[in-house]
Amino acid sequence: GENVEQHPSTLSVQEGDSAVIKCTYSDSASNYFPWYKQELGKGPQLIIDIRSNVGEKKDQRIAVTLNKTAKHFSLHITETQPEDSAVYFCAATPTYNNNDMRFGAGTRLTVKP
Amino acid sequence: EAGVAQSPRYKIIEKRQSVAFWCNPISGHATLYWYQQILGQGPKLLIQFQNNGVVDDSQLPKDRFSAERLKGVDSTLKIQPAKLEDSAVYLCASSAGLVNEQFFGPGTRLTVL
């Protein structure tokens, strides 16, 4: 089955700097890659996703890139703000069915004011 | 629109005791999921329902875990008897269908002593 590895496990940046979180996956058939943000005491929330027919997707200050050949994808957050502090999870699935989705271990991002 | 509701938010039990968690999905969502999130790890799917039928329970430890969604709306997840390694956050999520965006509840934090 799919195996997703995520790094770094913790990331601390200064407000206004950029943050990058990277994930690799094992199943070359994976074709859907969502990113979730989990704030303290809350469930994960989808923030951006990318499908395998696209190399990059951007939504305001966040962007995701996908390299299918290398089997890795990354989350980029620019102009970070303290409210970006949270745990971020990447995920991958070889189908569009949610039950096949596998999550990374998470990255705890801290944005220092 | 109300989100996914879960109760209780916290539960502390002794090992070998029983515990039950309740989830009320977003109104109209046919698909419901239960995840286990161990500290420092990403969510792991335990069971997925489509209406009141089970779609996938391949990762559910059936010797001690059970779940039901009798009327296709609310769901309960039960652990009997609990083990120390069951300490985790149990997340419920729902989606409009098998491939749609999942919306997560706040989770129930279980501590087994």
XYZ file of C-alpha atoms in Angstrom:
226
model
C 0.000 0.000 0.000
C 0.869 3.664 -0.097
C 3.490 5.023 2.325
C 3.896 8.763 2.822
C 6.914 10.324 4.503
C 6.920 13.954 5.599
C 9.669 16.268 6.777
C 10.654 18.204 8.700
C 8.710 17.124 11.765
C 9.069 20.616 13.263
C 9.709 23.939 11.584
C 10.147 27.344 13.161
C 10.211 30.513 11.065
C 10.089 34.231 11.652
C 6.916 36.070 10.705
C 7.103 37.128 7.066
C 9.506 34.360 6.068
C 8.576 31.427 3.846
C 8.010 27.859 5.012
C 8.423 24.692 2.965
C 7.230 21.219 3.926
C 8.135 18.201 1.814
C 6.530 14.789 1.341
C 7.463 11.689 -0.581
C 5.177 8.819 -1.519
C 5.799 5.248 -2.564
C 2.905 4.257 -4.841
C 3.509 5.549 -8.367
C -0.218 5.146 -8.999
C -1.071 7.901 -6.512
C -2.804 10.758 -8.255
C -4.374 12.983 -5.590
C -2.385 14.887 -2.967
C -4.210 16.997 -0.355
C -2.705 19.093 2.426
C -4.421 19.555 5.783
C -3.920 22.087 8.566
C -4.689 21.013 12.140
C -4.920 23.639 14.834
C -4.755 22.777 18.512
C -7.915 21.005 19.681
C -9.418 20.841 16.200
C -9.674 18.313 13.430
C -7.631 18.588 10.217
C -8.918 21.026 7.601
C -8.190 20.806 3.892
C -6.201 23.858 2.753
C -5.085 22.937 -0.747
C -4.847 19.884 -2.981
C -3.273 18.916 -6.287
C -3.993 16.219 -8.834
C -1.404 14.344 -10.839
C -2.116 16.127 -14.111
C -0.943 19.422 -12.602
C 2.590 20.374 -11.549
C 1.783 23.370 -9.392
C -1.209 25.017 -7.777
C -1.422 28.292 -5.902
C -4.000 29.844 -3.593
C -3.004 33.241 -2.214
C -0.057 32.652 0.121
C 0.029 28.878 -0.190
C 1.202 26.763 -3.103
C 1.809 23.102 -3.734
C 4.209 21.572 -6.231
C 4.271 17.991 -7.483
C 7.092 16.029 -9.083
C 5.629 12.703 -10.211
C 8.936 11.395 -11.541
C 10.619 11.820 -8.166
C 7.406 10.999 -6.276
C 7.501 14.024 -4.061
C 5.331 17.044 -3.421
C 5.782 20.154 -1.337
C 3.759 22.819 0.452
C 5.013 26.391 0.266
C 3.699 29.135 2.540
C 4.907 32.669 1.822
C 4.716 35.724 4.058
C 3.986 33.563 7.066
C 1.803 34.923 9.871
C 1.415 33.769 13.490
C -2.005 32.306 12.620
C -0.245 29.904 10.239
C 1.145 28.137 13.319
C -0.360 24.627 13.311
C 0.409 21.018 12.387
C 0.339 20.375 8.646
C -0.303 16.941 7.124
C 0.247 15.798 3.593
C -1.622 12.828 2.148
C -1.686 10.743 -0.998
C -4.096 8.322 -2.575
C -3.860 6.083 -5.666
C -7.549 6.479 -6.276
C -10.005 9.237 -5.713
C -11.564 7.188 -2.915
C -10.955 8.612 0.508
C -10.506 5.189 2.081
C -7.234 4.696 0.187
C -5.747 7.936 1.477
C -2.560 7.751 3.565
C -1.311 10.626 5.715
C 2.190 11.769 6.541
C 3.258 12.082 10.178
C 2.804 15.849 10.235
C 4.935 18.978 10.539
C 4.507 21.332 13.458
C 5.003 24.848 12.109
C 5.666 27.694 14.518
C 5.673 31.259 13.219
C 7.363 33.627 15.629
C 6.142 37.227 15.672
C -23.753 25.127 8.377
C -22.908 23.106 11.483
C -19.752 21.053 11.356
C -19.083 17.492 12.452
C -19.925 17.060 16.137
C -18.191 14.604 18.445
C -18.570 13.704 22.086
C -17.110 13.402 24.547
C -14.107 15.630 23.873
C -11.965 13.898 26.473
C -12.108 10.501 28.142
C -9.832 8.821 30.660
C -10.324 5.134 31.431
C -8.446 2.232 32.959
C -7.174 -0.529 30.709
C -9.671 -3.342 30.123
C -12.582 -0.911 30.524
C -14.992 -0.093 27.737
C -15.570 3.261 26.054
C -17.836 4.639 23.351
C -17.557 7.711 21.160
C -20.355 9.444 19.299
C -20.318 11.340 16.014
C -22.919 13.445 14.245
C -21.859 14.232 10.661
C -22.707 17.250 8.567
C -26.340 17.094 7.513
C -26.773 15.292 4.216
C -23.315 13.723 4.158
C -23.611 10.094 3.123
C -20.058 9.053 3.948
C -18.690 8.872 7.480
C -15.197 7.969 8.649
C -13.531 7.118 11.936
C -9.799 7.775 12.237
C -7.280 7.038 14.978
C -4.580 9.666 15.444
C -1.761 8.603 17.745
C 0.382 11.421 19.115
C 2.965 12.484 16.559
C 1.355 10.589 13.693
C -1.100 11.313 10.936
C -4.676 10.044 11.038
C -5.201 6.374 10.239
C -8.545 5.264 8.837
C -10.342 2.719 11.012
C -13.677 2.415 9.226
C -15.665 4.099 6.477
C -19.452 4.026 6.097
C -21.560 4.867 3.088
C -25.018 5.585 4.500
C -25.435 2.689 6.959
C -23.192 0.217 5.125
C -19.488 -0.442 5.731
C -17.229 0.461 2.778
C -13.880 -0.319 4.382
C -12.972 -1.661 7.828
C -9.709 -3.355 6.872
C -7.704 -1.435 9.508
C -10.216 -1.802 12.336
C -8.988 -4.141 15.129
C -12.195 -6.110 15.154
C -11.348 -8.116 18.263
C -11.845 -5.007 20.390
C -13.207 -2.217 18.176
C -16.710 -1.984 16.762
C -18.646 0.754 15.018
C -22.153 1.236 13.783
C -24.231 3.741 11.860
C -27.659 2.221 12.154
C -29.813 4.928 10.585
C -27.219 6.286 8.201
C -26.681 9.459 10.214
C -25.040 9.335 13.661
C -22.335 6.818 14.419
C -20.746 5.284 17.495
C -17.300 3.758 17.853
C -16.716 1.369 20.757
C -13.578 -0.107 22.271
C -13.945 -3.132 24.517
C -11.665 -3.874 26.292
C -9.295 -0.940 25.984
C -5.500 -1.326 25.920
C -2.804 1.196 26.757
C -1.906 1.498 23.071
C -5.427 2.719 22.289
C -4.554 6.097 23.780
C -5.062 8.485 20.876
C -7.374 11.087 19.407
C -10.338 9.553 17.614
C -11.477 11.701 14.730
C -14.777 11.470 12.932
C -15.128 12.930 9.439
C -17.873 13.106 6.852
C -18.130 13.810 3.162
C -20.905 14.156 0.628
C -19.680 11.055 -1.181
C -16.823 8.568 -1.408
C -14.515 10.967 -3.249
C -15.561 14.364 -1.929
C -13.705 16.603 0.528
C -13.707 15.250 4.077
C -14.715 17.509 6.953
C -13.294 16.524 10.319
C -14.747 16.905 13.774
C -12.670 18.137 16.744
C -11.928 14.598 17.925
C -12.120 12.727 21.217
C -8.880 12.442 23.156
C -8.743 9.029 24.853
C -6.260 8.268 27.593
C -5.985 4.665 28.770
C -4.223 4.247 32.130
